[in-house]
PDB file of C-alpha atoms in Angstrom:
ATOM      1  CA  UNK A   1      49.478  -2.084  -5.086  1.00 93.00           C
ATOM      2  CA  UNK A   2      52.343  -2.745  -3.115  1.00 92.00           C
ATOM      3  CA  UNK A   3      55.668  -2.002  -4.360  1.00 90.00           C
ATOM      4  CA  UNK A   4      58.660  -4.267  -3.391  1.00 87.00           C
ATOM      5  CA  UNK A   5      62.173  -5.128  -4.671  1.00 87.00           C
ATOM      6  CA  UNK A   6      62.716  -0.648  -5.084  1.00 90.00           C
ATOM      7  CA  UNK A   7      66.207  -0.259  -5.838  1.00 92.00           C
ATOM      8  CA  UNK A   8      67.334   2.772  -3.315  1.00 93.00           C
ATOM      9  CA  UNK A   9      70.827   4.377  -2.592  1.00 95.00           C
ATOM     10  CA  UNK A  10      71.967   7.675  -0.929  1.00 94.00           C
ATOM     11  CA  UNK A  11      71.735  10.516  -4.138  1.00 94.00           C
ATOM     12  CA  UNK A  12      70.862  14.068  -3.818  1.00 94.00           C
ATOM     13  CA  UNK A  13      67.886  13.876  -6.300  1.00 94.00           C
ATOM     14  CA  UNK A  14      64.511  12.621  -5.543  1.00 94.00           C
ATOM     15  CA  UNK A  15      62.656   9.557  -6.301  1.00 94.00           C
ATOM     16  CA  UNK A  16      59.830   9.052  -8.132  1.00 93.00           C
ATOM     17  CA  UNK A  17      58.089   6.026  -7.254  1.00 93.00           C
ATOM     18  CA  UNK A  18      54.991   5.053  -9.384  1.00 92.00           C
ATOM     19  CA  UNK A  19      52.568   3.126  -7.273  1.00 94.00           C
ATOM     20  CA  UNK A  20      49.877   0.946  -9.435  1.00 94.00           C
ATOM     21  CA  UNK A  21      46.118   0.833  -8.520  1.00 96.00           C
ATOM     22  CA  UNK A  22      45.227  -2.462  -6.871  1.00 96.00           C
ATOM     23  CA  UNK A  23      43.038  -5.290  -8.371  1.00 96.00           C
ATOM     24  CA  UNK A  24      39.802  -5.078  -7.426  1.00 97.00           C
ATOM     25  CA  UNK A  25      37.214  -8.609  -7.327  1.00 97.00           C
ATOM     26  CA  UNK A  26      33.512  -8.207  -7.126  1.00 97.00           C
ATOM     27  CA  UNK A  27      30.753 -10.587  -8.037  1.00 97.00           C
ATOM     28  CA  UNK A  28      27.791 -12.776  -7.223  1.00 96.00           C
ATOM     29  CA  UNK A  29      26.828 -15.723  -4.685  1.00 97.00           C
ATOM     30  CA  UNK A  30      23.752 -17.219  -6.272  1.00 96.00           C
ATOM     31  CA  UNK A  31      22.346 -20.975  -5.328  1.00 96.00           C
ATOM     32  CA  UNK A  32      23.067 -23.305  -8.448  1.00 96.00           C
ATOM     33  CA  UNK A  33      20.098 -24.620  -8.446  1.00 95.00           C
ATOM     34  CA  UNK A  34      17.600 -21.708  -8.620  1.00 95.00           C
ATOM     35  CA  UNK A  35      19.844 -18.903  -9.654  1.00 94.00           C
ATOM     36  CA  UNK A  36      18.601 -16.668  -6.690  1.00 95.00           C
ATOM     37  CA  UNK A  37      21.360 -14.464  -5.061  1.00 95.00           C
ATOM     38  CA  UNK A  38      22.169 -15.556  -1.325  1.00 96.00           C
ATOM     39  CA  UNK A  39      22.032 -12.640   1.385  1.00 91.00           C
ATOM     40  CA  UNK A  40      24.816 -13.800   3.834  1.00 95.00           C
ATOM     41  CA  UNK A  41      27.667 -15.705   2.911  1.00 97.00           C
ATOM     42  CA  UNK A  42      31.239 -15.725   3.837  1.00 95.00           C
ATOM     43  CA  UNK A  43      34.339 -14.804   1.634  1.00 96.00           C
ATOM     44  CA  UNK A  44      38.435 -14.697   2.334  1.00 94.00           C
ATOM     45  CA  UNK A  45      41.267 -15.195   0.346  1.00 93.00           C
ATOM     46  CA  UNK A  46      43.969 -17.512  -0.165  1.00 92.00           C
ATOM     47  CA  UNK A  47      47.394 -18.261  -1.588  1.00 92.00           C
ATOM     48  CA  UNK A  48      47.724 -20.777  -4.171  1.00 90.00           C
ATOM     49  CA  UNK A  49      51.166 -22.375  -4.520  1.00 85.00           C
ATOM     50  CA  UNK A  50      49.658 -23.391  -8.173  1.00 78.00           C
ATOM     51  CA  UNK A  51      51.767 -26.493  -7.514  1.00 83.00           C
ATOM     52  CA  UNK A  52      48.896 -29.171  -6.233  1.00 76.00           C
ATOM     53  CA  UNK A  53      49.138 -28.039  -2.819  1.00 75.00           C
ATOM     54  CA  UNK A  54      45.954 -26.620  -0.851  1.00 76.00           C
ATOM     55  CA  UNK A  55      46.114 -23.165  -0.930  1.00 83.00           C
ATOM     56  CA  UNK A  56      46.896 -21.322   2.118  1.00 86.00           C
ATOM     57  CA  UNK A  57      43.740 -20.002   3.598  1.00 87.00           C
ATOM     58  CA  UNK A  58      43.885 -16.383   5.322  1.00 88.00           C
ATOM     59  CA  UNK A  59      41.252 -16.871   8.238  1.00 83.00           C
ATOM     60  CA  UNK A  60      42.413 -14.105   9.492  1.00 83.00           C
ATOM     61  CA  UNK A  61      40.494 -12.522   6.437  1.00 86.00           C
ATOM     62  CA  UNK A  62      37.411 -14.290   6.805  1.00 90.00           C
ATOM     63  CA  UNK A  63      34.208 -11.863   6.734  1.00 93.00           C
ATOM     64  CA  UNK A  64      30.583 -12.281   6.719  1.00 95.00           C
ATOM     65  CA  UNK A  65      28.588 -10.496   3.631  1.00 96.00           C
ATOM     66  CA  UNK A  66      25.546  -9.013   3.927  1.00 95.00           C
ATOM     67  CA  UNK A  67      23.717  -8.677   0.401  1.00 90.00           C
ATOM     68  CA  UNK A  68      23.614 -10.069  -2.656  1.00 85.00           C
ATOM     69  CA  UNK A  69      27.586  -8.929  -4.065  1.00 93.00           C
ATOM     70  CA  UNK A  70      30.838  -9.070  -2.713  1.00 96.00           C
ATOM     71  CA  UNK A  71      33.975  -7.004  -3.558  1.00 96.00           C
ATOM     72  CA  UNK A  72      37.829  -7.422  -2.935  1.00 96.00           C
ATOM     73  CA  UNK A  73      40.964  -6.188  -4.159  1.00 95.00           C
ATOM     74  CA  UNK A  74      44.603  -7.664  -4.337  1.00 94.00           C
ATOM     75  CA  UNK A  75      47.110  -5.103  -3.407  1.00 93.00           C
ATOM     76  CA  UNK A  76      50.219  -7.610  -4.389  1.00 92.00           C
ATOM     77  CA  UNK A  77      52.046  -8.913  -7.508  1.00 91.00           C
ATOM     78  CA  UNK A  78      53.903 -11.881  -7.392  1.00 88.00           C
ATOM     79  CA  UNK A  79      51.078 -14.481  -6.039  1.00 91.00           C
ATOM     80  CA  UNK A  80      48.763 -16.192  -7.130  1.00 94.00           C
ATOM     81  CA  UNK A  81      45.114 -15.677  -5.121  1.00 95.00           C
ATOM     82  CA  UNK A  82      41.973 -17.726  -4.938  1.00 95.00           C
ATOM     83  CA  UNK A  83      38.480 -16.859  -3.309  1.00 96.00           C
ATOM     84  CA  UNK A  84      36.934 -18.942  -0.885  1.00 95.00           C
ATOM     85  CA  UNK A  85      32.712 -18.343  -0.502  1.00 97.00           C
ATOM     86  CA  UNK A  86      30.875 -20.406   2.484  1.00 95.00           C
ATOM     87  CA  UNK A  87      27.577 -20.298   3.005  1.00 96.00           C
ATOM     88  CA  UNK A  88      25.096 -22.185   5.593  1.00 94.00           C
ATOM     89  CA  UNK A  89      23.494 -25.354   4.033  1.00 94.00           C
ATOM     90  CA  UNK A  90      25.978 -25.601   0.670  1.00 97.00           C
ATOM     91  CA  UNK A  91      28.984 -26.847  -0.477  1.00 96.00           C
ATOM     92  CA  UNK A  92      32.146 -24.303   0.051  1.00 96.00           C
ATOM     93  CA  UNK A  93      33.258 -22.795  -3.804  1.00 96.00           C
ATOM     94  CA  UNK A  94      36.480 -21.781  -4.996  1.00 95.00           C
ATOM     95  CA  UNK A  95      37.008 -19.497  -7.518  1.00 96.00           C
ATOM     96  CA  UNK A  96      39.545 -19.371 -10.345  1.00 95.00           C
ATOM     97  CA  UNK A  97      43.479 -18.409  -9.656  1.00 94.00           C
ATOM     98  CA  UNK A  98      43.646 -14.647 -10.105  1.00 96.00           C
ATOM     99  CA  UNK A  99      47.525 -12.634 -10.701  1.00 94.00           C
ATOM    100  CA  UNK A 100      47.777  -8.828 -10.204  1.00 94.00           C
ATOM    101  CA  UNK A 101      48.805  -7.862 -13.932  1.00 93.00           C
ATOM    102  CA  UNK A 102      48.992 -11.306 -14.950  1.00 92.00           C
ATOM    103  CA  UNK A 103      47.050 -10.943 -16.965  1.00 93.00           C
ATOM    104  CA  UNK A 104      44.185  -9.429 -14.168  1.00 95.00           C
ATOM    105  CA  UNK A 105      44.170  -5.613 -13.472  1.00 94.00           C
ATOM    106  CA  UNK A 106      41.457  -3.214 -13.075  1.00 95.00           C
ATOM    107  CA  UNK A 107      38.309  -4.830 -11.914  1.00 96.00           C
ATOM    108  CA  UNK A 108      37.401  -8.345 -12.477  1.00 96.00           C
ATOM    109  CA  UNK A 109      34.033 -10.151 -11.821  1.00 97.00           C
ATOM    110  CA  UNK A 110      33.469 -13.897 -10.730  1.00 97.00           C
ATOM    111  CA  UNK A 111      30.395 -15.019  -9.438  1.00 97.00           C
ATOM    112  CA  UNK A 112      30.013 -17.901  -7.177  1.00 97.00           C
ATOM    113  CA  UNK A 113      27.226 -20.715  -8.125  1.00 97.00           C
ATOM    114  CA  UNK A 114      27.120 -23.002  -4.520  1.00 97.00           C
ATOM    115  CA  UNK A 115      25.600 -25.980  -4.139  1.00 97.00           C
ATOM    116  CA  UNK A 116      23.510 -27.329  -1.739  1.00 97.00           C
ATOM    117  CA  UNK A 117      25.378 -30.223   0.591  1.00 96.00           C
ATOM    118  CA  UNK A 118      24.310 -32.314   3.765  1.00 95.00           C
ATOM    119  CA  UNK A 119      26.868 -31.835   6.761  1.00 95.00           C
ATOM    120  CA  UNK A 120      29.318 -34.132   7.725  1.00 96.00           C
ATOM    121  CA  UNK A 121      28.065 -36.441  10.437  1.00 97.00           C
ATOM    122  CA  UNK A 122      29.681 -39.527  12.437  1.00 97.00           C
ATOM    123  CA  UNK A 123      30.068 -40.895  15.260  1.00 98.00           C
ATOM    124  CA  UNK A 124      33.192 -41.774  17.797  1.00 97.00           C
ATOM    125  CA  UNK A 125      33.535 -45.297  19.117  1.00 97.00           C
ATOM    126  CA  UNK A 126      35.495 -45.803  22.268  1.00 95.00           C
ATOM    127  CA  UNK A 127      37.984 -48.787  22.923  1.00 95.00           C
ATOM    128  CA  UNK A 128      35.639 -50.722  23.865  1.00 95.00           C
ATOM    129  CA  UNK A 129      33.501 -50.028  20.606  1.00 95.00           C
ATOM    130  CA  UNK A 130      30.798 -48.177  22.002  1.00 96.00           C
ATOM    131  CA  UNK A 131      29.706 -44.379  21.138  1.00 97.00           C
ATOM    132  CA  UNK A 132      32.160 -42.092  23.195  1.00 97.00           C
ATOM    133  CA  UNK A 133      31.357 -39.003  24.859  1.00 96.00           C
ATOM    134  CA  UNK A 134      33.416 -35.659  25.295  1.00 96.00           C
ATOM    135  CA  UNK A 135      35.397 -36.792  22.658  1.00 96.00           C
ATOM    136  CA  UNK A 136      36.608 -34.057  20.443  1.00 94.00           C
ATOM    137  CA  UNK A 137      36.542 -33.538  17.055  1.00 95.00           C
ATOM    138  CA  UNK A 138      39.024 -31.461  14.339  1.00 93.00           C
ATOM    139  CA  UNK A 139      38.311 -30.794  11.021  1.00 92.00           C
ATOM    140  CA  UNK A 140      42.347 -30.447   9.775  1.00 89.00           C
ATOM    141  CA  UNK A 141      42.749 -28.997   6.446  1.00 84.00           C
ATOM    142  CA  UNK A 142      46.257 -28.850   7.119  1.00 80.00           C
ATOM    143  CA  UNK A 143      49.079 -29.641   9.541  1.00 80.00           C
ATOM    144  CA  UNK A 144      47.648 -30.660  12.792  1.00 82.00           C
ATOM    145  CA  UNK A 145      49.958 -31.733  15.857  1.00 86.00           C
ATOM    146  CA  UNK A 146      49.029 -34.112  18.689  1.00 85.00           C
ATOM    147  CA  UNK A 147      51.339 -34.819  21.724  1.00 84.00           C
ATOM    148  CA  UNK A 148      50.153 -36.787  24.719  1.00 82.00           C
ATOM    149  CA  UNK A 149      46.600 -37.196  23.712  1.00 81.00           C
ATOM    150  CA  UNK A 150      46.522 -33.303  23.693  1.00 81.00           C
ATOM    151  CA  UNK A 151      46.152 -31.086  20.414  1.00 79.00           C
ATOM    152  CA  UNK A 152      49.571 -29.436  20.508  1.00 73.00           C
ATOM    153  CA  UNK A 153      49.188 -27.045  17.635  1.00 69.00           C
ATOM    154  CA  UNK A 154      46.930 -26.565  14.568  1.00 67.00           C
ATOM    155  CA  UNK A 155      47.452 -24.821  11.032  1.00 62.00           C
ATOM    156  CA  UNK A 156      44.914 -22.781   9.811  1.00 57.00           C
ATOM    157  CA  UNK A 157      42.110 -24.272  12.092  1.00 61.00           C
ATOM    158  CA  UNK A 158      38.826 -22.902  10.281  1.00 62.00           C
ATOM    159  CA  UNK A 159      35.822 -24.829  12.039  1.00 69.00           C
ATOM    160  CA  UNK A 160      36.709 -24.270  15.909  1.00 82.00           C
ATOM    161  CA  UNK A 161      36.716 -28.127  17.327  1.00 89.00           C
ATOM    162  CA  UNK A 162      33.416 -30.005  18.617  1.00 94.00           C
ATOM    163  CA  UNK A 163      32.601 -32.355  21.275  1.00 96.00           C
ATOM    164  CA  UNK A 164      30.654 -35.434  20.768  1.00 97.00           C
ATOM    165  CA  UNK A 165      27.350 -36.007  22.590  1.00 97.00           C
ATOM    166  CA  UNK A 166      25.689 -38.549  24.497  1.00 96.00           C
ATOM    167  CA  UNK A 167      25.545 -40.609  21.210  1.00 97.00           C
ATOM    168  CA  UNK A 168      29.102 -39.995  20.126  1.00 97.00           C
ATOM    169  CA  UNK A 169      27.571 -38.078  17.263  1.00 98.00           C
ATOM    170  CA  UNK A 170      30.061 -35.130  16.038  1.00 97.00           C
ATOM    171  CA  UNK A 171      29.041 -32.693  12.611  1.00 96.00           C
ATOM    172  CA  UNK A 172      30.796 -30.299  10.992  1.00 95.00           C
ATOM    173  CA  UNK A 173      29.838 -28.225   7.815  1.00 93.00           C
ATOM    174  CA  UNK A 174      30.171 -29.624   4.252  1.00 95.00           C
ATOM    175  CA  UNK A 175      34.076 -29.551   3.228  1.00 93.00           C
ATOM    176  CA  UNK A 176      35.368 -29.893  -0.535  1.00 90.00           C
ATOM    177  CA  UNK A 177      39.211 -29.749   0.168  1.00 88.00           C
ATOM    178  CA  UNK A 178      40.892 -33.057   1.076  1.00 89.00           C
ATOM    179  CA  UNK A 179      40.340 -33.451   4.810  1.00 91.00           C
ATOM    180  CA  UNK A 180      41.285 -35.394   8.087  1.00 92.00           C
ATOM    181  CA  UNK A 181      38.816 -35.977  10.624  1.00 95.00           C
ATOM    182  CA  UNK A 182      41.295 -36.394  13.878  1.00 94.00           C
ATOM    183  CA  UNK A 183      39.677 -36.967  17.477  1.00 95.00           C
ATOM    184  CA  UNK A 184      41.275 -36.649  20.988  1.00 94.00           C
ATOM    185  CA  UNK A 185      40.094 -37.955  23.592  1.00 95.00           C
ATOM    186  CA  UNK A 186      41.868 -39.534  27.411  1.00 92.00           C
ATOM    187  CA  UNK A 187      41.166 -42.795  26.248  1.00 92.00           C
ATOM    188  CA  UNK A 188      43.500 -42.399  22.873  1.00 93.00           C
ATOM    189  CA  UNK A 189      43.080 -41.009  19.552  1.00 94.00           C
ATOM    190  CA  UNK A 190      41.787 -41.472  15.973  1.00 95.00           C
ATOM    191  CA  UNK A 191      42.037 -40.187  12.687  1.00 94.00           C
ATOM    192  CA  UNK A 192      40.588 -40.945   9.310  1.00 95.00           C
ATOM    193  CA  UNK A 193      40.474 -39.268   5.918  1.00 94.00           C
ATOM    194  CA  UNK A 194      38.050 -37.510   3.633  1.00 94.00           C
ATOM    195  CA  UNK A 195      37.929 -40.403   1.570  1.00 95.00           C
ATOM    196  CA  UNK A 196      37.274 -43.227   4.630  1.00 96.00           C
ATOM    197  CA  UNK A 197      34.459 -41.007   5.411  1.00 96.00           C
ATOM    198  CA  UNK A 198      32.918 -41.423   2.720  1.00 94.00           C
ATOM    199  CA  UNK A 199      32.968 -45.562   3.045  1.00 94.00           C
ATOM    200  CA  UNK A 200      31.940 -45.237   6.965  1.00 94.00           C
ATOM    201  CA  UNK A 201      31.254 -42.478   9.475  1.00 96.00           C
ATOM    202  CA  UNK A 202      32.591 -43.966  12.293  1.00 96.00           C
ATOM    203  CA  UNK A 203      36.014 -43.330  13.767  1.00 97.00           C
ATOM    204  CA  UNK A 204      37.637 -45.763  16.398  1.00 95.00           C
ATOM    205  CA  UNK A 205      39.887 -44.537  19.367  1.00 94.00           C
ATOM    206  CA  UNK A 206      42.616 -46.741  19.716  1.00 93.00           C
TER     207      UNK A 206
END
């Protein structure tokens, strides 16, 4: 584990600094429904603020397993850490807050159950209400900034952007966070949330 906060000052003794052994996280990705173990999947880590906010996804840390267990470790105390599992076909899984010594040390197992989920699909209507092309599409879990009909900057930008087709049809993978569907496009821009989605899969440029 990391050690931080170590009280130091000039003495002519030595130190003895007592370093503890990190948390380590393994476990299963089976499919709810069947119970069988999925071969690929992918797994990072996040900080939870434990305060109602989204947690703060490392992408960074995002890797691809290969086989039917994962395993990770926490190396610091003072946060609180969730596990993020996406696999092809199912709905993304969270797993439970975990804290370095409290209470969690030594190894710890939790086993992901996913379930299987349709991707998101809509379609982008143009100002004059018909299916736009070229238009493109963010999936923005967080902050996003637009300026001049031009993504400015992004915030932990997960799914890379997508362009809608001849159709103005966009899709993304399943999502189970709150969500904003934002589009840019010359034309103008438009924006809706997880929870218009849901009512209608079409989002008008204005």
């Amino acid at each position: 584990m990391h050690l931080e906060g170590y009280a130091m000052a000039p003495t002519e003794e030595d130190y003895d600094v007592t370093l503890k052994p990190p948390v380590r996280i393994t476990g299963m990705v089976v499919d709810a429904e069947t119970e069988k173990p999925l071969d690929r999947f992918s797994l990072f880590r996040g900080i939870d603020y434990d305060d109602g906010r989204a947690p703060f996804w490392m992408i960074s840390d995002k890797r691809t397993v290969i086989g039917e267990r994962y395993e990770t470790t926490i190396n610091q105390e003072g946060f609180a850490y969730r596990l993020r599992v996406e696999a092809e076909g199912y709905m993304p899984e969270e797993s439970r807050l975990f804290r370095a010594y409290d209470p969690d040390k030594g190894e710890v197992t939790n086993d992901f159950k996913l379930r299987k989920a349709p991707p998101l699909i809509g379609t982008v209507l143009g100002l004059d209400s018909k299916p736009l092309e070229n238009a493109e599409v963010y999936l923005a879990r967080a902050r996003i900034n637009v300026a001049n009909r031009k993504i400015s900057s992004v915030e932990q930008m997960d799914s890379p952007p997508v362009k809608t087709d001849a159709a103005g049809r966009f899709e993304f993978p399943p999502e189970m966070e709150p969500f904003c569907l934002v589009v840019v496009h010359d034309q103008g821009i438009g924006m809706i949330t997880e929870m218009q989605f849901e009512d209608s899969q079409q989002i008008q440029i204005k």
